[in-house]
Amino acid sequence: MQPIISIKGLTKTYEGGFQALKEVSLDINRGEIFGLLGPNGAGKTTLINIVCGIVTKTTGSVTVDGFDIVDDYRQTRSRIGLVPQELPTETFETPWNVARFSRGLFGKPENPGHIEKVLKSLSLWEKRNEKIMMLSGGMKRRVLIAKALAHEPEILFLDEPTAGVDVELRQDMWSVVRSLRESGVTVILTTHYIEEAEQLADRVGVINHGKIILVEEKNRLMREFGKKQLVLQLTDCLAVVPPELDDYELELSESGCELTYHYDTKQDHTGITALLAALRTAGIKFNDLSTSQSSLEEIFVGLVNQEA
Amino acid sequence: MNLHAIKAIYRTEMTRMMRTVVQSIVAPVLSTSLYFVIFGAAIGSRITEIDGISYGAFIVPGLIMLSIMTESISNSSFAIYFPKFTGTIFELLSAPISFVEVLLGYVGAAATKSVIIGLIILGTASFFVTIDIAHPVIMMLFLVLISVSFSLFGFILGVWADGWEKLTIVPILVIMPLTFLGGTFYSISMLPPAWQTISLFNPVVYLISGFRWSFYENSDVAVAISLGMVLGFLLLCLIAVWWIFKSGYKLRS
Ligand SMILES: Nc1ncnc2c1ncn2[C@@H]1O[C@H](COP(=O)(O)OP(=O)(O)OP(=O)(O)O)[C@@H](O)[C@H]1O
Ligand SMILES: [Mg+2]
């Protein structure tokens, strides 16, 4: 299937000479949730703003649904909704009015029913006629999402949708994003909360210093990069690991009552069966065992550090 | 052409005008009334007539011009500067609209508002003095053309300004002196010859003169020249706007 967004060799050099994007190439698949991760200043917002038309590219090409973002900007922009990182709002207007305005701006005929649906789905219906400046920060963010959804976009960009948002609202946002995906909307979100990407994204891209350093299906990423460890609670504590178990590079805890074994899920043979057999031979008994996997956050930090 | 977008911008701007009705309509009416009290009553009692027109009636076209020029500039410059200032401009930049549509929406709304204000001032003035309009169609033509060109000018100013200072300094430093020296309160022929010549370099003289002609068939310069000046100014603004549009000047980084 043709990707809905195709970015090829995109570079951006800002006026001052700073190069924010270096030869970025990236495809976004139709209907997926794509998580774009990267430290502060990596170029996430720059990338999004170029696709949306707010920042001009220096070189490279971007197509949305097969249309070029410069030559066919009316086609591409009418398909896109954007929730920006900052919270710029028309303080004296009401949620209803700004949502209606956005819809018109994006070339769609009036449809009060749709605006109503959007405002309700974001729990803004009761506040529809209040001045935006009277709303809380979280509510303002919802207003921005409502504006972005008012023209029924096929693609939604969320630039750090949950920065500074409380746990409950974050959960709400996640469910909004999930239901959007169910209705066929492609969602691209940037976030600093790795947990968010872990919860939501189908695929993850990592950007650092203006370069995409990795794009991978989230599950595969976690499988491939995810080191697993097996921890055994010993029945009888040990002073040292017996030499016949040296091959397994086991770690003995300070108390001597916990043995940790690291293994790689990538390998066909994790060595667990052999380890357990060896333990039995050595006469080491255990009364509990647990496994754990490194989180996306650890993978991410690892990648970015490697890069630096 | 994204007509829905033009409509959305136009309507939002007009709604804002209704919301700030005191500021946008009551204020010009009040200041016009004050001008009448101060200039019409105080000075008018000494000057009584200029070129056969009562002083009170003589200053009406100039007062209308004064208001619509300042209103056009401040309304449209503010309308585009404010989104830049708050950051809501991102939406205009990311929408499937061209600069022309943005322009039509904002300048259209600002000009409409100016025309309405001009007519309200005319109505207010008619309470104070009797006004005859010799050429209503030409009067409307001047009113609309000048509202549109100064709204365009204001739009350019709003795009160009990167601070409140720049936004307010141009109207105060350039427009105010030009309009006050433009013959609102006197006829150019009343000035010493040297000042008459200097006045001819003031474009506002032509605007006020032409507009006054449409009322009283009395003017400092030929009405055709006045109309030519208005159209020339309009053209100049259109060229500037076209250049802004081409270069994406200061709006996109
Ligand atoms: N208008 C601009 N002019 C010059 N440099 C800019 C401009 N906007 C961004 N930059 C620079 O480009 C780099 C990338 O910025 P960008 O906002 O894309 O990062 P980001 O990944 O979104 O960061 P964050 O996580 O903090 O939002 C930064 O070093 C920033 O300073
Ligand atoms: Mg950012």
XYZ file of C-alpha atoms and ligand atoms in Angstrom:
593
model
C 0.000 0.000 0.000
C 1.182 3.504 -0.870
C 2.264 5.420 2.234
C -0.016 8.333 3.137
C 2.955 10.584 3.813
C 6.239 10.188 2.033
C 9.216 12.295 3.027
C 12.360 12.117 0.928
C 15.724 13.725 1.598
C 14.181 16.556 3.577
C 16.526 19.185 4.944
C 15.821 22.421 6.728
C 18.306 25.183 7.375
C 16.862 28.058 9.391
C 17.673 31.649 8.536
C 20.472 31.861 11.098
C 22.211 28.962 9.325
C 21.194 26.295 11.820
C 20.469 22.977 10.161
C 17.487 21.483 11.965
C 16.847 18.580 9.585
C 19.467 16.587 7.725
C 18.311 14.422 4.828
C 15.266 13.044 6.574
C 13.414 10.279 4.775
C 10.345 8.724 6.311
C 7.144 7.022 5.218
C 3.969 7.069 7.249
C 1.491 4.297 6.569
C -2.179 4.866 6.130
C -4.158 4.362 9.300
C -1.261 3.888 11.692
C -0.288 5.704 14.840
C 3.282 6.830 14.421
C 5.254 7.959 17.439
C 8.080 10.389 16.769
C 10.532 10.427 19.642
C 13.562 12.556 20.225
C 15.190 14.823 22.791
C 14.590 18.587 22.938
C 15.688 20.341 19.795
C 15.918 17.127 17.761
C 13.777 18.562 14.966
C 10.375 16.998 15.643
C 8.382 20.223 15.484
C 10.347 21.404 12.464
C 9.492 18.207 10.616
C 5.798 18.462 11.456
C 5.630 22.153 10.613
C 7.104 21.546 7.189
C 4.541 18.877 6.359
C 1.750 21.185 7.564
C 2.982 24.223 5.657
C 4.030 26.434 8.566
C 7.741 26.213 7.880
C 9.260 26.103 4.395
C 11.617 23.274 3.524
C 15.109 23.894 2.237
C 15.488 20.820 0.035
C 13.836 17.440 -0.412
C 10.258 16.495 -1.096
C 7.151 15.629 0.852
C 3.998 14.112 -0.579
C 0.706 13.592 1.204
C -1.659 11.112 -0.394
C 0.444 11.439 -3.543
C 0.200 15.248 -3.647
C 3.217 17.500 -3.281
C 3.033 19.789 -0.247
C 4.194 22.805 -2.236
C 2.604 22.385 -5.662
C -0.659 20.902 -4.431
C -0.808 22.535 -1.021
C -4.591 22.844 -1.100
C -4.919 19.096 -1.515
C -2.391 18.192 1.143
C -3.353 20.739 3.771
C -7.066 20.032 3.584
C -6.264 16.441 4.603
C -4.240 17.427 7.625
C -5.189 18.536 11.106
C -2.533 19.906 13.449
C -2.453 20.321 17.187
C 0.625 22.448 17.835
C 3.027 22.140 20.713
C 2.314 25.580 22.119
C -1.156 26.599 23.126
C -2.041 29.605 21.034
C -5.740 30.361 21.382
C -8.146 33.115 20.539
C -8.734 34.172 24.113
C -11.919 36.139 23.506
C -13.620 33.543 21.348
C -15.660 30.506 22.353
C -14.833 26.855 21.582
C -17.855 26.645 19.311
C -16.840 29.665 17.262
C -13.204 28.722 16.843
C -14.081 25.181 15.798
C -16.559 26.524 13.258
C -13.925 28.981 12.023
C -11.343 26.221 11.557
C -13.755 24.142 9.562
C -14.444 27.019 7.205
C -10.781 27.884 6.910
C -10.047 24.375 5.718
C -12.635 24.706 3.005
C -15.428 22.584 4.410
C -19.086 23.658 4.295
C -20.792 24.308 7.595
C -21.834 21.276 9.577
C -22.998 22.067 13.106
C -23.679 18.386 13.706
C -20.044 17.503 13.194
C -18.805 20.329 15.403
C -21.205 19.150 18.082
C -19.904 15.605 17.803
C -16.295 16.734 18.080
C -16.940 18.994 21.061
C -18.856 16.230 22.816
C -16.142 13.659 22.204
C -13.676 16.003 23.886
C -16.017 16.821 26.786
C -16.164 20.429 25.660
C -19.858 20.563 24.951
C -20.812 22.179 28.240
C -18.134 24.802 27.736
C -18.916 25.541 24.106
C -20.095 29.084 24.751
C -17.545 30.096 27.346
C -14.669 32.397 26.551
C -11.552 30.355 25.917
C -9.501 32.430 28.327
C -11.762 31.208 31.138
C -10.869 27.580 30.416
C -8.133 25.617 32.136
C -4.933 24.674 30.310
C -6.121 21.138 29.701
C -9.397 22.423 28.312
C -7.538 24.809 26.013
C -5.600 21.868 24.658
C -8.877 20.112 23.965
C -10.080 23.191 22.127
C -7.019 22.955 19.885
C -7.770 19.307 19.227
C -11.383 20.212 18.445
C -10.160 22.817 15.965
C -7.899 20.266 14.302
C -10.737 17.747 14.036
C -13.382 20.227 12.912
C -12.586 19.722 9.244
C -12.518 15.927 9.412
C -8.823 15.452 8.573
C -7.474 12.127 7.361
C -4.186 12.809 9.072
C -3.745 14.259 12.516
C -0.477 15.644 13.858
C -0.230 15.898 17.610
C 2.870 17.770 18.699
C 3.325 16.730 22.313
C -0.373 16.399 23.019
C 0.012 15.533 26.660
C 2.801 17.804 27.855
C 1.706 19.284 31.148
C -1.521 17.342 31.221
C -2.710 15.418 34.262
C -3.014 11.637 34.321
C -6.745 11.565 33.836
C -6.719 13.904 30.862
C -3.862 11.962 29.363
C -5.899 8.781 29.537
C -8.771 10.650 27.882
C -6.505 11.837 25.095
C -5.221 8.366 24.533
C -8.717 7.040 24.127
C -9.530 9.877 21.719
C -6.451 8.982 19.677
C -7.351 5.309 19.678
C -10.902 5.958 18.534
C -9.589 8.224 15.788
C -7.395 5.443 14.564
C -10.386 3.127 14.584
C -12.221 5.554 12.345
C -9.317 5.377 9.887
C -7.396 8.540 10.786
C -3.609 8.391 10.560
C -2.050 9.868 13.685
C 1.488 11.158 14.051
C 2.429 12.189 17.538
C 5.559 13.463 19.142
C 6.078 12.966 22.787
C 8.561 13.056 25.579
C 6.611 10.439 27.494
C 7.970 7.188 26.184
C 5.126 5.517 27.971
C 2.799 7.289 25.601
C 4.485 5.909 22.503
C 4.611 2.520 24.157
C 0.884 2.644 24.838
C -0.299 4.125 21.580
C 2.093 3.796 18.696
C 2.136 1.109 16.054
C 5.492 2.290 14.832
C 8.146 4.433 16.386
C 10.712 6.733 14.829
C 13.618 8.181 16.740
C 15.085 11.500 15.631
C 18.202 13.114 17.044
C 20.192 16.123 15.854
C 17.949 16.399 12.811
C 18.513 12.821 11.671
C 16.174 9.878 11.819
C 18.219 7.233 13.557
C 15.645 4.492 13.630
C 12.164 3.582 12.423
C 10.682 0.338 13.604
C 7.476 -1.352 14.543
C 7.121 -0.781 18.215
C 6.654 -4.417 19.130
C 9.576 -5.492 17.028
C 11.718 -2.726 18.455
C 10.994 -3.836 21.941
C 11.639 -7.422 20.991
C 14.879 -6.729 19.198
C 16.391 -4.203 21.475
C 14.680 -5.441 24.557
C 17.102 -7.310 26.751
C 15.307 -9.642 29.048
C 16.422 -10.821 32.406
C 15.486 -13.782 34.476
C 15.701 -13.418 38.238
C 15.744 -16.475 40.501
C 15.007 -16.335 44.227
C 17.197 -19.000 45.755
C 15.968 -21.276 48.515
C 19.459 -21.463 50.039
C 21.615 -18.387 49.657
C 25.034 -18.752 48.047
C 28.412 -17.179 48.789
C 29.695 -17.499 45.226
C 28.345 -18.748 41.906
C 29.660 -22.272 41.359
C 32.352 -22.335 38.596
C 30.476 -24.884 36.494
C 27.874 -22.135 35.822
C 30.453 -19.612 34.570
C 29.197 -19.911 30.984
C 25.929 -18.265 31.876
C 27.524 -15.108 33.313
C 25.159 -15.061 36.202
C 24.982 -12.194 38.639
C 24.671 -12.930 42.302
C 22.990 -10.282 44.430
C 24.776 -8.926 47.492
C 22.645 -10.958 49.842
C 23.550 -14.025 47.807
C 19.895 -14.987 47.567
C 19.146 -13.746 44.044
C 20.597 -14.915 40.747
C 20.131 -12.833 37.596
C 20.525 -14.196 34.096
C 20.547 -11.901 31.028
C 19.388 -13.213 27.724
C 18.515 -11.927 24.309
C 15.098 -12.579 22.838
C 16.610 -12.308 19.358
C 18.456 -15.570 19.743
C 16.799 -18.862 18.929
C 18.178 -20.383 22.078
C 17.748 -18.212 25.062
C 19.646 -20.763 27.110
C 17.004 -20.870 29.786
C 16.341 -24.587 29.533
C 20.046 -25.367 29.667
C 20.503 -23.002 32.612
C 17.702 -24.611 34.569
C 19.156 -28.063 33.902
C 22.620 -26.896 34.967
C 21.182 -25.422 38.142
C 19.547 -28.726 38.989
C 22.820 -30.566 38.398
C 24.610 -28.100 40.665
C 21.964 -28.716 43.302
C 20.808 -25.098 43.429
C 17.139 -24.802 44.276
C 14.927 -21.749 43.840
C 11.487 -20.927 45.142
C 10.508 -18.143 42.730
C 11.456 -16.709 39.370
C 10.518 -13.634 37.351
C 11.399 -12.099 34.015
C 11.459 -8.438 33.024
C 12.028 -6.560 29.809
C 13.654 -3.204 29.202
C 11.174 -0.442 28.435
C 11.085 1.706 25.334
C 12.564 4.450 27.448
C 15.712 2.459 28.158
C 15.970 1.548 24.489
C 15.528 5.183 23.545
C 18.100 6.510 25.959
C 20.480 3.815 24.786
C 20.017 4.783 21.144
C 20.393 8.496 21.668
C 23.508 8.048 23.776
C 25.011 5.712 21.213
C 24.398 8.395 18.608
C 26.122 11.059 20.689
C -10.656 29.575 -4.544
C -11.478 28.529 -1.008
C -14.700 30.482 -0.546
C -15.517 28.837 2.771
C -12.266 30.172 4.159
C -12.903 33.734 2.997
C -16.359 33.556 4.512
C -15.013 32.151 7.791
C -12.429 34.914 8.140
C -14.846 37.638 7.110
C -17.555 36.481 9.463
C -15.202 36.074 12.416
C -13.864 39.580 11.884
C -17.345 41.057 11.583
C -18.450 39.224 14.728
C -15.513 40.699 16.545
C -16.642 44.112 15.459
C -20.110 43.485 16.847
C -18.606 42.245 20.087
C -16.482 45.333 20.465
C -19.274 47.574 19.295
C -18.495 50.275 21.835
C -14.894 50.508 20.802
C -15.484 50.219 17.087
C -18.630 52.279 16.539
C -19.403 54.388 19.567
C -15.845 55.717 19.749
C -15.706 57.233 16.244
C -19.197 58.685 16.662
C -18.212 60.259 19.932
C -14.982 61.725 18.596
C -16.781 63.133 15.546
C -19.303 64.798 17.817
C -16.439 66.270 19.797
C -14.847 67.627 16.627
C -18.132 69.258 15.834
C -18.373 70.845 19.219
C -14.786 72.074 19.181
C -14.206 72.983 15.550
C -17.728 73.445 14.279
C -19.035 75.495 17.152
C -15.908 77.239 18.410
C -14.052 77.937 15.190
C -17.163 77.886 13.012
C -18.483 80.894 14.874
C -15.490 82.862 13.550
C -15.022 81.349 10.091
C -18.715 80.829 9.310
C -18.116 79.995 5.626
C -15.511 78.560 3.292
C -16.165 78.861 -0.432
C -19.824 79.450 0.241
C -20.247 76.372 2.445
C -20.983 76.671 6.146
C -17.883 75.706 8.139
C -19.687 72.910 9.968
C -20.724 71.297 6.687
C -17.315 71.945 5.132
C -15.456 69.795 7.653
C -17.807 66.781 7.394
C -16.127 65.018 4.435
C -12.696 65.544 6.000
C -13.861 64.157 9.325
C -15.261 61.067 7.632
C -11.981 60.587 5.778
C -10.016 61.052 8.968
C -12.022 58.325 10.668
C -12.104 55.799 7.876
C -8.393 56.139 7.211
C -7.391 55.601 10.821
C -10.048 52.934 11.380
C -9.099 51.020 8.234
C -5.445 50.998 9.152
C -5.881 50.108 12.787
C -8.513 47.441 12.136
C -6.764 45.505 9.464
C -3.268 45.886 10.875
C -4.514 44.654 14.224
C -6.497 41.812 12.661
C -3.402 40.258 11.099
C -0.896 41.335 13.728
C -2.825 39.819 16.616
C -2.677 36.203 15.330
C 1.032 36.701 14.739
C 1.412 37.924 18.288
C -0.609 35.150 19.945
C 0.620 32.401 17.623
C -2.798 31.546 16.194
C -1.366 32.452 12.787
C -0.217 28.829 12.594
C -3.727 27.962 11.547
C -3.749 30.403 8.649
C -0.384 29.077 7.513
C -1.436 25.448 7.691
C -4.822 25.932 6.038
C -5.446 25.217 2.351
C -5.696 28.892 1.534
C -3.618 31.312 -0.452
C -2.512 34.743 0.628
C -5.174 36.240 -1.633
C -7.938 34.558 0.323
C -6.504 35.677 3.637
C -6.332 39.167 2.213
C -9.887 39.139 0.904
C -11.200 37.981 4.262
C -9.343 40.436 6.458
C -9.221 43.451 4.164
C -12.821 42.863 3.115
C -13.976 42.860 6.727
C -11.890 45.889 7.701
C -13.099 47.863 4.686
C -16.733 46.929 5.327
C -16.373 48.140 8.848
C -14.846 51.414 7.705
C -17.638 52.049 5.219
C -20.204 51.402 7.951
C -18.393 53.774 10.292
C -18.166 56.408 7.540
C -21.899 56.234 6.986
C -22.613 56.384 10.713
C -20.484 59.509 11.032
C -22.306 61.007 8.085
C -25.568 60.269 9.878
C -24.252 61.754 13.114
C -23.059 64.878 11.321
C -26.449 65.410 9.757
C -27.783 66.041 13.261
C -25.481 69.031 13.561
C -25.535 70.548 10.090
C -27.465 70.205 6.867
C -25.469 68.215 4.365
C -26.148 67.977 0.652
C -24.520 65.246 -1.353
C -24.216 66.347 -4.946
C -22.820 63.061 -6.279
C -23.821 60.170 -4.000
C -22.423 57.499 -6.305
C -19.019 59.124 -6.524
C -19.122 59.721 -2.792
C -19.669 55.989 -2.219
C -16.965 55.185 -4.732
C -14.457 57.319 -2.824
C -15.629 55.890 0.468
C -15.220 52.289 -0.672
C -11.956 52.797 -2.576
C -10.316 54.649 0.272
C -11.548 52.125 2.844
C -10.175 49.288 0.756
C -6.803 50.898 0.043
C -6.178 51.928 3.615
C -7.274 48.527 4.872
C -4.761 47.039 2.460
C -2.158 49.426 3.758
C -3.021 48.416 7.318
C -2.720 44.758 6.382
C 0.767 45.354 5.006
C 1.652 47.244 8.157
C 0.370 44.377 10.322
C 2.381 41.814 8.365
C 5.491 43.963 8.515
C 5.292 44.984 12.176
C 7.183 42.765 14.593
C 6.182 44.695 17.685
C 3.370 46.817 19.049
C 5.552 49.863 18.701
C 5.842 49.613 14.936
C 2.155 48.902 14.728
C 1.165 52.114 16.471
C 3.956 54.401 15.354
C 3.079 54.494 11.671
C -0.495 55.726 12.205
C 0.665 58.295 14.755
C 3.794 59.486 12.993
C 2.685 59.343 9.375
C -1.056 59.148 8.975
C -2.149 61.569 11.700
C -0.008 64.522 10.515
C -0.894 63.887 6.892
C -4.602 63.882 7.606
C -4.509 66.907 9.881
C -2.483 68.781 7.278
C -4.647 67.373 4.514
C -7.301 70.032 4.542
C -9.902 68.522 6.829
C -10.408 71.719 8.741
C -9.449 74.300 6.114
C -9.265 74.834 2.408
C -5.785 74.618 0.908
C -6.442 77.945 -0.813
C -6.470 79.571 2.611
C -2.773 78.784 3.061
C 0.171 80.982 2.013
C 1.362 80.061 -1.548
C 4.489 78.200 -0.346
C 2.417 75.952 1.901
C -0.085 75.397 -0.845
C 2.701 73.923 -2.985
C 3.978 71.780 -0.128
C 0.465 70.549 0.551
C 0.243 69.193 -2.975
C 2.848 66.604 -1.970
C 0.502 65.331 0.688
C -1.557 62.517 -0.846
C -4.280 62.910 1.755
C -5.066 66.374 0.351
C -6.245 64.702 -2.841
C -8.379 62.176 -1.043
C -10.154 64.754 1.093
C -10.507 67.172 -1.779
C -12.064 64.602 -4.064
C -14.354 63.322 -1.368
C -15.468 66.850 -0.536
C -16.142 67.489 -4.205
C -18.664 64.651 -4.226
C -20.568 66.582 -1.555
C -20.291 70.224 -2.554
C -18.719 70.215 -6.021
C -15.974 72.290 -4.454
C -12.402 71.094 -4.427
C -8.782 72.119 -4.018
C -7.656 69.930 -6.909
C -9.489 68.473 -9.884
C -11.620 65.488 -8.946
C -10.108 63.355 -11.702
C -6.672 63.836 -10.167
C -8.068 62.882 -6.801
C -9.545 59.707 -8.174
C -6.281 58.995 -9.958
C -4.408 59.381 -6.669
C -6.749 56.985 -4.871
C -6.380 54.404 -7.609
C -2.629 54.945 -7.650
C -2.413 54.353 -3.918
C -4.565 51.256 -4.249
C -2.282 49.950 -6.964
C 0.790 50.653 -4.865
C -0.672 48.684 -1.959
C -1.614 45.834 -4.276
C 1.930 45.664 -5.593
C 3.316 45.633 -2.056
C 0.907 42.864 -1.122
C 1.826 40.898 -4.203
C 5.484 41.175 -3.228
C 4.751 40.036 0.313
C 2.844 37.129 -1.127
C 5.680 36.171 -3.468
C 8.387 36.320 -0.864
C 6.410 34.775 1.992
C 7.806 37.762 3.843
C 8.224 37.223 7.578
C 5.249 34.901 7.890
C 6.910 31.553 7.314
C 10.347 30.696 8.631
N 12.483 29.610 13.730
C 13.663 29.083 14.033
N 14.819 29.704 13.730
C 16.008 29.161 14.012
N 16.168 27.975 14.624
C 15.068 27.292 14.959
C 13.760 27.806 14.694
N 12.853 26.896 15.139
C 13.569 25.889 15.664
N 14.896 26.110 15.560
C 15.971 25.208 16.013
O 15.831 23.983 15.332
C 16.095 22.894 16.203
C 14.947 21.935 16.187
O 13.836 22.535 16.801
P 12.461 21.786 16.949
O 11.505 22.742 17.535
O 12.105 21.169 15.663
O 12.816 20.660 18.009
P 11.888 19.620 18.737
O 12.403 18.274 18.428
O 10.470 19.890 18.426
O 12.180 19.954 20.254
P 11.211 19.917 21.527
O 11.166 18.524 21.989
O 11.897 20.799 22.504
O 9.885 20.448 21.108
C 16.365 23.512 17.568
O 17.758 23.519 17.776
C 15.838 24.904 17.465
O 16.607 25.777 18.242
Mg 8.843 20.466 19.462
